[in-house]
XYZ file of C-alpha atoms in Angstrom:
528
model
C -33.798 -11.038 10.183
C -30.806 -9.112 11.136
C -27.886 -8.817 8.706
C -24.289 -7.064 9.658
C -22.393 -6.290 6.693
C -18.842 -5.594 7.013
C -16.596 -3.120 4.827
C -12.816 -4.470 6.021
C -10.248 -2.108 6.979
C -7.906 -0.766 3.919
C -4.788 1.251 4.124
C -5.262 5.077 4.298
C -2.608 4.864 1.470
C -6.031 3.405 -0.943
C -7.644 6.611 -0.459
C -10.916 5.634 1.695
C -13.928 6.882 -0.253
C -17.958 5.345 0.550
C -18.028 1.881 -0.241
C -20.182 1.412 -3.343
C -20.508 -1.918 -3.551
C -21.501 -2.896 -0.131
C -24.239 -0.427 -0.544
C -25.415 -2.086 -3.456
C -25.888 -5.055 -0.981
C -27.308 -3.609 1.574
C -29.901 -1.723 -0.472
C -31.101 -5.285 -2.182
C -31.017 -6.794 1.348
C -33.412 -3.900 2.782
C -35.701 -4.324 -0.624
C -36.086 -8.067 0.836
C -37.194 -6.904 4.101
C -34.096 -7.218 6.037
C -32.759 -5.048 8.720
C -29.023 -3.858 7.620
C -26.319 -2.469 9.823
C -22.868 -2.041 7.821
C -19.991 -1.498 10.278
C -17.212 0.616 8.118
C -13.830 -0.720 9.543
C -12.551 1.742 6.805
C -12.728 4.765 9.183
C -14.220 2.967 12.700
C -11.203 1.781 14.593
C -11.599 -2.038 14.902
C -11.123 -3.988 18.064
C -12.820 -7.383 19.481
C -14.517 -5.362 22.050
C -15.743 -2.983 19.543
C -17.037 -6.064 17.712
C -18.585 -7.244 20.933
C -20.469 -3.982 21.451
C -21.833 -4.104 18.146
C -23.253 -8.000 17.856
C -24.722 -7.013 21.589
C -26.517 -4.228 20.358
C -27.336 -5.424 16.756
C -27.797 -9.082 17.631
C -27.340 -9.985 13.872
C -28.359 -13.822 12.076
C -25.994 -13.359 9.556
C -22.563 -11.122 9.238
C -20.604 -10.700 5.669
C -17.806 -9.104 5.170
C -16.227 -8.473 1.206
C -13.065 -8.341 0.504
C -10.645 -7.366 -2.036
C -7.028 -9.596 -1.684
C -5.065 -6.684 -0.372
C -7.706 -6.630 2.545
C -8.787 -10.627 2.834
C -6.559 -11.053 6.167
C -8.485 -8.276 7.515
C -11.899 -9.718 6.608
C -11.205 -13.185 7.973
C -10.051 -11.870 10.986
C -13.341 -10.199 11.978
C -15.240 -13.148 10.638
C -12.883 -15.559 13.297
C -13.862 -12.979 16.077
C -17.324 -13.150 15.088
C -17.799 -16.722 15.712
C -15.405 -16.259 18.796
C -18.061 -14.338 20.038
C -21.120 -16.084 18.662
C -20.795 -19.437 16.941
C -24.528 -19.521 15.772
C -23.833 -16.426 13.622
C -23.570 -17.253 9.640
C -20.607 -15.906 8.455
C -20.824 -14.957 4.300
C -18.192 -13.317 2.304
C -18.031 -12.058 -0.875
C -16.107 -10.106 -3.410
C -13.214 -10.310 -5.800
C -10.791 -12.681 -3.735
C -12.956 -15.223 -2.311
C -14.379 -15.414 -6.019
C -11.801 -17.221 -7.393
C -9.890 -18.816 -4.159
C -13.127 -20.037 -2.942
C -12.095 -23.823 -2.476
C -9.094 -22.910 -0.568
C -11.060 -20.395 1.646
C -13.448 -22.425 2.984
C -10.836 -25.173 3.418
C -8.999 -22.877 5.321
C -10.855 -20.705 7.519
C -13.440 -23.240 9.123
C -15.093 -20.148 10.907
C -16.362 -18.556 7.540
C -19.738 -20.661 6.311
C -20.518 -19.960 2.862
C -19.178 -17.861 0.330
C -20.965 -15.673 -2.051
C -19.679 -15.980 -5.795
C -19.078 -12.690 -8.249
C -22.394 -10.363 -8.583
C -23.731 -10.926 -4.925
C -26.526 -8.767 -4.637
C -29.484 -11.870 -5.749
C -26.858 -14.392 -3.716
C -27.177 -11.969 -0.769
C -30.400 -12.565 -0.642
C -31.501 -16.314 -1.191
C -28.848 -16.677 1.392
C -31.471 -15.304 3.743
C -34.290 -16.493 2.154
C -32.785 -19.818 2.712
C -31.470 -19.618 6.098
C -34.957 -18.719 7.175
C -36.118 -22.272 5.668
C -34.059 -25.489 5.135
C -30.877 -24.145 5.156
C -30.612 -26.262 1.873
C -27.101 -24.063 0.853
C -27.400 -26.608 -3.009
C -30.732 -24.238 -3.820
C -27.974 -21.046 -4.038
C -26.609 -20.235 -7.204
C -23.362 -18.626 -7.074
C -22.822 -20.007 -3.537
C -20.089 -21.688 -2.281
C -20.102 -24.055 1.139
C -18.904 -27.082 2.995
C -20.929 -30.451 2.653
C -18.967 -32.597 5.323
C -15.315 -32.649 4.541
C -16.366 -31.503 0.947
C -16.463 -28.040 -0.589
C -19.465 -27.371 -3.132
C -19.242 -24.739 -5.554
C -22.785 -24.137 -7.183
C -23.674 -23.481 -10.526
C -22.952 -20.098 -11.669
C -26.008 -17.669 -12.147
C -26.828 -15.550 -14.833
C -25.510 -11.643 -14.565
C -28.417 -9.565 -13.411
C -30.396 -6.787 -14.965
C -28.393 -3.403 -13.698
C -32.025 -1.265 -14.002
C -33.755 -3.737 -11.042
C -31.430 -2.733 -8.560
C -32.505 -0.443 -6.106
C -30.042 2.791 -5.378
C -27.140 2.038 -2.925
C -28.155 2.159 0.495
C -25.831 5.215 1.443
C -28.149 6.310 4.165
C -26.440 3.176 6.142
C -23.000 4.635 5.426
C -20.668 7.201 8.120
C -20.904 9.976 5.060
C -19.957 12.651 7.792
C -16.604 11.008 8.582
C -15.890 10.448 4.480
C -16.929 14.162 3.736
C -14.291 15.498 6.606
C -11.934 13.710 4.676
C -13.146 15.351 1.638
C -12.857 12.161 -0.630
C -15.098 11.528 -3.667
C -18.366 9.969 -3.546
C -18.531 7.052 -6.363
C -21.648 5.747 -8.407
C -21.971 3.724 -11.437
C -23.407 3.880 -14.793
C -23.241 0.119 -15.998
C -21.149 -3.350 -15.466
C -19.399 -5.707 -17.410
C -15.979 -4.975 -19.459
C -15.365 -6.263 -23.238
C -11.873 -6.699 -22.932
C -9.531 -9.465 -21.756
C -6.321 -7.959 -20.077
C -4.731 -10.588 -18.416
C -3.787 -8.903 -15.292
C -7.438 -7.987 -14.155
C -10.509 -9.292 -13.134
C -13.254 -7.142 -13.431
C -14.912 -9.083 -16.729
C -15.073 -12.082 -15.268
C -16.196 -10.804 -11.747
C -19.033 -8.653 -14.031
C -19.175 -10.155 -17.502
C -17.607 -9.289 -20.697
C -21.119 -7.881 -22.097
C -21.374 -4.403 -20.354
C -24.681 -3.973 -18.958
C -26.196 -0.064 -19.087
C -28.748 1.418 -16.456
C -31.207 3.855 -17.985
C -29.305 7.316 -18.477
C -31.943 9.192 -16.540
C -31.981 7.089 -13.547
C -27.972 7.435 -13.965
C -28.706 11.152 -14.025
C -31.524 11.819 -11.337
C -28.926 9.333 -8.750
C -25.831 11.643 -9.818
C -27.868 14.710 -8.933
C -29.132 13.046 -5.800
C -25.499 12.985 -5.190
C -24.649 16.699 -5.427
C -26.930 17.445 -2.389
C -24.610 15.406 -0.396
C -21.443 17.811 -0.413
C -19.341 15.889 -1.501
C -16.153 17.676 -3.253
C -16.376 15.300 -6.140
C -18.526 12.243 -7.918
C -16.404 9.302 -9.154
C -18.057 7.126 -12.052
C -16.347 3.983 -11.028
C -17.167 1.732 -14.129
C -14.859 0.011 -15.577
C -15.020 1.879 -18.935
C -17.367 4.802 -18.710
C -16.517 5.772 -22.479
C -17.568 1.710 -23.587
C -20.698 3.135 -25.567
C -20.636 6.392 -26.938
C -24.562 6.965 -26.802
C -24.853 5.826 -23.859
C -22.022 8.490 -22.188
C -23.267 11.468 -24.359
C -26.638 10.716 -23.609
C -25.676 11.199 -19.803
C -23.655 14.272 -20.196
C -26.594 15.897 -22.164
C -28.965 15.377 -19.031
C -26.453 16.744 -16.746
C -26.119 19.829 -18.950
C -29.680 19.719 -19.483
C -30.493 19.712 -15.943
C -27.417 22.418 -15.181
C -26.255 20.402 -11.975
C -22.866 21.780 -10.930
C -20.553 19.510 -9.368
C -16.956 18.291 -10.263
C -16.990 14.535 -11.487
C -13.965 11.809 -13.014
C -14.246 8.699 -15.016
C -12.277 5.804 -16.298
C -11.814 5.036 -19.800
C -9.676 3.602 -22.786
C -7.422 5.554 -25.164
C -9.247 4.158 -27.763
C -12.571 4.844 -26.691
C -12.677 8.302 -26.541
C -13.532 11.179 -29.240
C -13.340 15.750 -29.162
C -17.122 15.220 -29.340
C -17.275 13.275 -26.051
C -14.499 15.107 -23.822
C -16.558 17.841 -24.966
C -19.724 16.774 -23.621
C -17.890 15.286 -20.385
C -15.996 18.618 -19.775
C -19.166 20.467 -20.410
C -20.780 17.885 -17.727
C -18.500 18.936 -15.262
C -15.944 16.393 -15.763
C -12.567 17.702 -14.578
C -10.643 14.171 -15.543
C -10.188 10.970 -17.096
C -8.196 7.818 -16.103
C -6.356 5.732 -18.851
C -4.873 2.293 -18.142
C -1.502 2.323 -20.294
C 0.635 -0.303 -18.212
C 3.607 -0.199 -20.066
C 5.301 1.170 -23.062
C 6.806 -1.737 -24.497
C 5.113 -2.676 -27.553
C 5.797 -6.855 -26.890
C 4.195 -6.648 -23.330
C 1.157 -4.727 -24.641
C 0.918 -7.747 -26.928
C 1.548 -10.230 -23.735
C -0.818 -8.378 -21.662
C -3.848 -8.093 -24.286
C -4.293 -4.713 -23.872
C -5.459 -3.810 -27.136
C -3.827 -0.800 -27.208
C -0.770 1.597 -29.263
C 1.304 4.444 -28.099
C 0.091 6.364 -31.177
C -2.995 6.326 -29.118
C -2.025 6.888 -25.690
C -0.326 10.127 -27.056
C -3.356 11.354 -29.539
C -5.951 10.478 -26.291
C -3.369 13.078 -23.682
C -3.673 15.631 -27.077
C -7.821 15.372 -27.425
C -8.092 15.846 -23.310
C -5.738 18.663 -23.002
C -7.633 20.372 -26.505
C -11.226 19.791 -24.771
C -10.143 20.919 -20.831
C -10.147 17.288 -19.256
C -7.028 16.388 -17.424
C -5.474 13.194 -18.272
C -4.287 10.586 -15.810
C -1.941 7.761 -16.939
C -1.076 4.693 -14.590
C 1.590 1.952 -15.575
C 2.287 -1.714 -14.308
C 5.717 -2.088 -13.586
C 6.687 -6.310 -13.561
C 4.467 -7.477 -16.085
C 5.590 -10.647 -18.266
C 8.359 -10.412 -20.002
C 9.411 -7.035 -18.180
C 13.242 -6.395 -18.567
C 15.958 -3.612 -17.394
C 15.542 -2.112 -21.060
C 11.435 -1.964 -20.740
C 11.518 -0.367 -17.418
C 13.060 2.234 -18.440
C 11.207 2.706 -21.641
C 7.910 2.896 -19.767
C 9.868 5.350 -17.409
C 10.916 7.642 -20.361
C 7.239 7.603 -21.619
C 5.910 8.464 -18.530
C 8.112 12.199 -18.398
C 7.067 11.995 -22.647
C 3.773 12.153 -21.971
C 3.839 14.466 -18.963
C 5.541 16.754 -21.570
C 2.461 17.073 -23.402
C 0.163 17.641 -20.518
C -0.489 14.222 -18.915
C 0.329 13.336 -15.019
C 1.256 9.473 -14.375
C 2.282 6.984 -11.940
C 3.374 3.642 -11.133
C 1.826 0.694 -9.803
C 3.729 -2.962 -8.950
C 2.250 -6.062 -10.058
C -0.049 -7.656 -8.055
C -1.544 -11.196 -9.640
C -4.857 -11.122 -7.924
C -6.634 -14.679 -7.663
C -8.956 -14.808 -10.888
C -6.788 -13.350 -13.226
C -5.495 -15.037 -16.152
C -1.764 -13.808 -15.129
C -2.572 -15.828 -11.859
C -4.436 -18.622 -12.988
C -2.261 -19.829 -16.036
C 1.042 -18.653 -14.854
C 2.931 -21.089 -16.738
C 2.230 -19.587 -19.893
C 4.357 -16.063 -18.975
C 7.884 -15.073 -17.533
C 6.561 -14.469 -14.328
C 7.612 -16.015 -10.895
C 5.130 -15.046 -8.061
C 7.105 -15.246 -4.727
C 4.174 -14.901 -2.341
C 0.677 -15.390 -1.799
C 0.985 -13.172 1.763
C -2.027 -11.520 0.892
C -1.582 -8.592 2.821
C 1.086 -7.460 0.336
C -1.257 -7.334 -2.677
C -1.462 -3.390 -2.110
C 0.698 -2.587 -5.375
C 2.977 -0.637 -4.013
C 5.965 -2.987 -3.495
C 7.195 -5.932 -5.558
C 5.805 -9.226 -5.658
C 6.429 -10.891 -8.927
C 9.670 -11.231 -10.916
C 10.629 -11.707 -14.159
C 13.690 -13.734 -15.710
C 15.208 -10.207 -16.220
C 13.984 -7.971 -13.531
C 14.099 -9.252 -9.802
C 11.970 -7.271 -6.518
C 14.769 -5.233 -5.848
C 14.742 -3.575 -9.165
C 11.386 -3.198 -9.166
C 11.568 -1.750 -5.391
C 14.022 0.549 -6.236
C 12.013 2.398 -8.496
C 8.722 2.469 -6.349
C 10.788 3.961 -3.472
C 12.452 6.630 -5.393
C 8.913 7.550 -6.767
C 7.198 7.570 -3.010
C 10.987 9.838 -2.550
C 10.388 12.545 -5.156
C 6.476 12.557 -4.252
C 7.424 13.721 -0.629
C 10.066 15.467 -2.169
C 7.520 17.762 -3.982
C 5.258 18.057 -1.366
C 7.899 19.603 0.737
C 9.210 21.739 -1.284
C 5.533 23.124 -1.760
C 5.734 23.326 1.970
C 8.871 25.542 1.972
C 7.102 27.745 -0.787
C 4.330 28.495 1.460
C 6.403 29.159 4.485
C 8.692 32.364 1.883
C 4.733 33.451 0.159
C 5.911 31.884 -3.072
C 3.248 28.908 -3.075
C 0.668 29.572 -5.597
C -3.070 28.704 -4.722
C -3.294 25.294 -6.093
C -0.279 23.685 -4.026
C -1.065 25.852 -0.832
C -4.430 23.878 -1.211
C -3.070 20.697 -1.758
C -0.810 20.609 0.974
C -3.876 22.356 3.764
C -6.141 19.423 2.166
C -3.598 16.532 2.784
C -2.761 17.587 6.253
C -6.234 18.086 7.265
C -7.033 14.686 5.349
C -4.104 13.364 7.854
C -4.923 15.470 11.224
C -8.743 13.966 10.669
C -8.062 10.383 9.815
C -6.125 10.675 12.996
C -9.232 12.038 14.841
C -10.818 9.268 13.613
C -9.062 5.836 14.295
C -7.386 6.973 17.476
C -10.948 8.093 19.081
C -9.649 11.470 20.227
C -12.611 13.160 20.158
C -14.429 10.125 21.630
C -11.780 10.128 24.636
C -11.550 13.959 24.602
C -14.367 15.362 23.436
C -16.222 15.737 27.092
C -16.257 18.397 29.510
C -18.303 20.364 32.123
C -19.270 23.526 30.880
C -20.268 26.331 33.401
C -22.709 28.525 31.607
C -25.781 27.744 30.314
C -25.002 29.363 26.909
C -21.855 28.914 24.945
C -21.110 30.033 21.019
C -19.589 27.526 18.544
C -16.428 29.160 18.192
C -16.303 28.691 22.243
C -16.603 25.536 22.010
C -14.433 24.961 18.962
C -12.033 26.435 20.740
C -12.276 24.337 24.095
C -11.663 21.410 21.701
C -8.695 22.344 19.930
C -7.418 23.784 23.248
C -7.385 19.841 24.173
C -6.757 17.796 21.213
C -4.017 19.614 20.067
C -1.228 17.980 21.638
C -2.381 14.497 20.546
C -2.290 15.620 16.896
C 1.170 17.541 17.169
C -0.408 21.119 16.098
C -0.780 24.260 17.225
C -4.347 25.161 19.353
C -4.600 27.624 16.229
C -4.359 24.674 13.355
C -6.001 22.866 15.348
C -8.889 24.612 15.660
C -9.167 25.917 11.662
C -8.901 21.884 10.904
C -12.163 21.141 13.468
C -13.436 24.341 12.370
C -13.730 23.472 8.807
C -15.274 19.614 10.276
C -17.586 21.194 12.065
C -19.109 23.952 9.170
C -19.461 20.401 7.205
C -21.328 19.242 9.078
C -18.938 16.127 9.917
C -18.510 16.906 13.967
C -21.333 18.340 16.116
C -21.841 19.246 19.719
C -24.508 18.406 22.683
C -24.953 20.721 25.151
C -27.529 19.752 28.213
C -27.001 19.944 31.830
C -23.783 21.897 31.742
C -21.955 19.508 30.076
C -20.368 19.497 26.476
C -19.660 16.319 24.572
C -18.709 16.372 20.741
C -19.899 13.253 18.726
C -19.238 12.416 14.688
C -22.156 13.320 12.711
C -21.958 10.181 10.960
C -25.139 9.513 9.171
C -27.794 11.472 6.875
């Protein structure tokens, strides 16, 4: 059995990192026996031919793609193409969106088969199991699929035991193209979430009771992950901080074991202590994401959140005491959002940056699932489009009976203004010697992370990478040189930036050369 998984495409504006939880499902697929290919549209530039290539070569049973809502369009898409190419193909998806729209999905899109429901990693693979048999899709748990002009949705399964899964396949990821880009690498350290804010859906995609993996097993992956040179490791739970044992116990055996790599977390303002920013600093953790939303005390009520200001404030002071930098994000447009509340949550926002914290704003977006979504007659919320292509967070979709898109527009713009505003006045401080080494960093790192990106999903090297050499033996820096010398103009820089950019690809490991027979061809070192 062949299985193709597919990780959609996503906006470079998301920040592409490894996906984690396609890796999940491709590791419990392989643990079954199954050969995986997972085709990153993330950083592989997607066509139908492309597509073609790849079904040719792979010659897969069964193709799933996940899919968050900001990227379902995308997903479908490749699924249509797939049984454009091959209608004997299953087509499965999974993840957040199809979740909770499932119904409307499969009514919808007649080219996607079945439909895998929240945790997918034991779906994943009864849907194999079965499709190998009797194709009997009522056997599946968690499954979703058409019975004649019917759609079933299966009894939900129980959440799985975190400690049987085997470690994310990442050796079936392009790591080489994510490490030029010099993102993060993300792992976890449980699932589930206790609490019940209305506007997400992460406890009911992975249960309100949060699940723990063994701290050692935690510990022995996150050092596994160090070897792979990555700049950074991102503990993607939901609430790192949700047990206190359990996130000391984990920063001991880091210490313990000395490893010596930069790593973030999310958390809660009121799950946090000094005695565990101490540990996590100690760790190696360089800084901690807190949830605030708003600063209106009545929509913190709306929104369940659970939270005070009090705390928001005390949380920046304990981070900035132990050496962990705090990161704040808001919700602008949740229910009951006025004029007045906007700017309250503004005027926190440069408050708490006062006292050491940096912030930023995100737009509602009511994802399917959510409680905002789902009983939307209970809040002062008008959703004026289900184009799911616009779920991305940045621009307004919701409105209130005091705040329409345009307000809310206006303020994402002028913060996407000032953002480029700062960058390029860090570029005019480099160009007079004034820039310190932080910001001259930042701005090298974002237009490499730009010049590389390009590299990537406009095939330059692919299309230019090629030439007839005329000497048997040739240095690096030659060679490096020849490149730049011919990519340049595509990528608006100088043969000298040019050449630092593929320079610093290439000592990374992320862009390699084969010389035979006189003739030169660069490649992406994609894989381990």
């Amino acid at each position: 059995m062949r299985f193709l998984l597919i990780n959609p495409y996503c906006p470079i504006t998301e920040g592409p990192t490894p996906p984690l939880g396609i890796s999940f499902l491709a590791a419990a697929l392989e643990k079954a026996g199954v050969d995986v290919k997972i085709l990153d549209l993330v950083i592989f530039p997607y066509s139908q031919k492309f597509l073609k290539d790849v079904l040719s070569n792979f010659e897969p049973d069964i193709v799933g793609s996940t899919a968050v809502t900001m990227t379902f369009n995308d997903a479908i898409q490749v699924i249509k193409d797939v049984k454009a190419i091959n209608p004997d193909i299953l087509t499965v998806m999974g993840g957040p969106h199809v979740s909770f729209c499932a119904k409307e999905t499969l009514d919808g899109y007649s080219e996607l088969d079945v439909i895998a429901l929240g945790e997918g990693e034991a779906t994943i693979v009864e849907i194999v199991e079965e499709y190998r048999n009797s194709k009997d899709w009522s056997r599946i748990k968690s499954l979703a699929y058409r019975s004649g002009n019917d759609v079933i949705i299966n009894e939900k399964r129980d959440f799985l035991d975190v400690n049987t899964l085997p470690l994310p396949a990442r050796h079936l990821l392009p790591l080489g193209r994510y490490r030029a880009l010099h993102t993060p690498i993300s792992m976890t350290t449980s699932r589930g979430c206790p609490h019940r804010c209305i506007f997400c859906v992460g406890r009911k995609m992975v249960g309100a009771r949060v699940r723990y993996r063994n701290p050692i097993d935690v510990v022995d992956e996150f050092e596994y992950l160090t070897t792979l040179d990555f700049p950074q490791i991102n503990i993607a739970d939901d609430l790192f901080t949700a047990k206190k044992a359990h996130c000391l116990t984990i920063c001991n055996e880091i210490i313990l074991r000395k490893l010596n790599i930069k790593w973030s977390s999310f958390s809660r303002v009121d799950t946090i202590s000094p005695e565990v920013l101490e540990a996590m600093r100690e760790a190696g953790c360089t800084s901690v994401s807190f949830g605030v939303e708003t600063a209106n005390v009545d929509i913190l009520k709306t929104i369940k959140k659970g939270i005070t200001l009090e705390k928001v404030k005390r949380a920046i002071r304990m981070c900035n005491e132990a050496g962990v930098e705090p990161h704040v994000s808001f919700i602008l447009g949740l229910p009951g959002e006025t004029e007045a509340s906007l700017i309250e949550t503004q005027n926190f926002g440069k408050e708490i940056e006062q006292i050491g914290a940096c912030y930023g704003f995100h737009l509602l977006a009511p994802f399917p699932g959510t409680a905002i979504r789902d009983e939307n007659d209970k809040y002062d919320l008008d959703i004026i489009t289900d184009d799911w292509s616009q779920y991305h967070a940045n621009r307004a979709i919701v409105e209130t009976s005091n705040v329409n898109k345009d307000m809310l527009n206006i303020i994402a713009e002028q913060w996407d203004k000032d953002t480029h505003e700062k960058l390029f006045q860090i570029r005019n401080k480099m160009d007079s010697g004034e820039a310190t080494e932080d910001e001259e960093w930042q701005i090298k790192n974002l237009e490499r992370f730009l010049f590389l990106y390009q590299l990537m999903m406009d095939k330059i090297i692919e299309e230019n990478g090629t030439w007839i050499n005329g000497v048997d033996a040739v240095s690096d820096n030659e060679v490096l040189k020849t490149l730049a010398n011919k990519i340049h103009i595509h990528m608006e820089k100088t043969p000298d930036e040019a050449f630092d950019i593929l320079d610093y690809a290439f000592k990374r490991s992320s862009i390699k050369y084969i010389h035979s027979n006189r003739q030169i061809r660069w490649e992406w070192q994609n894989y381990l």
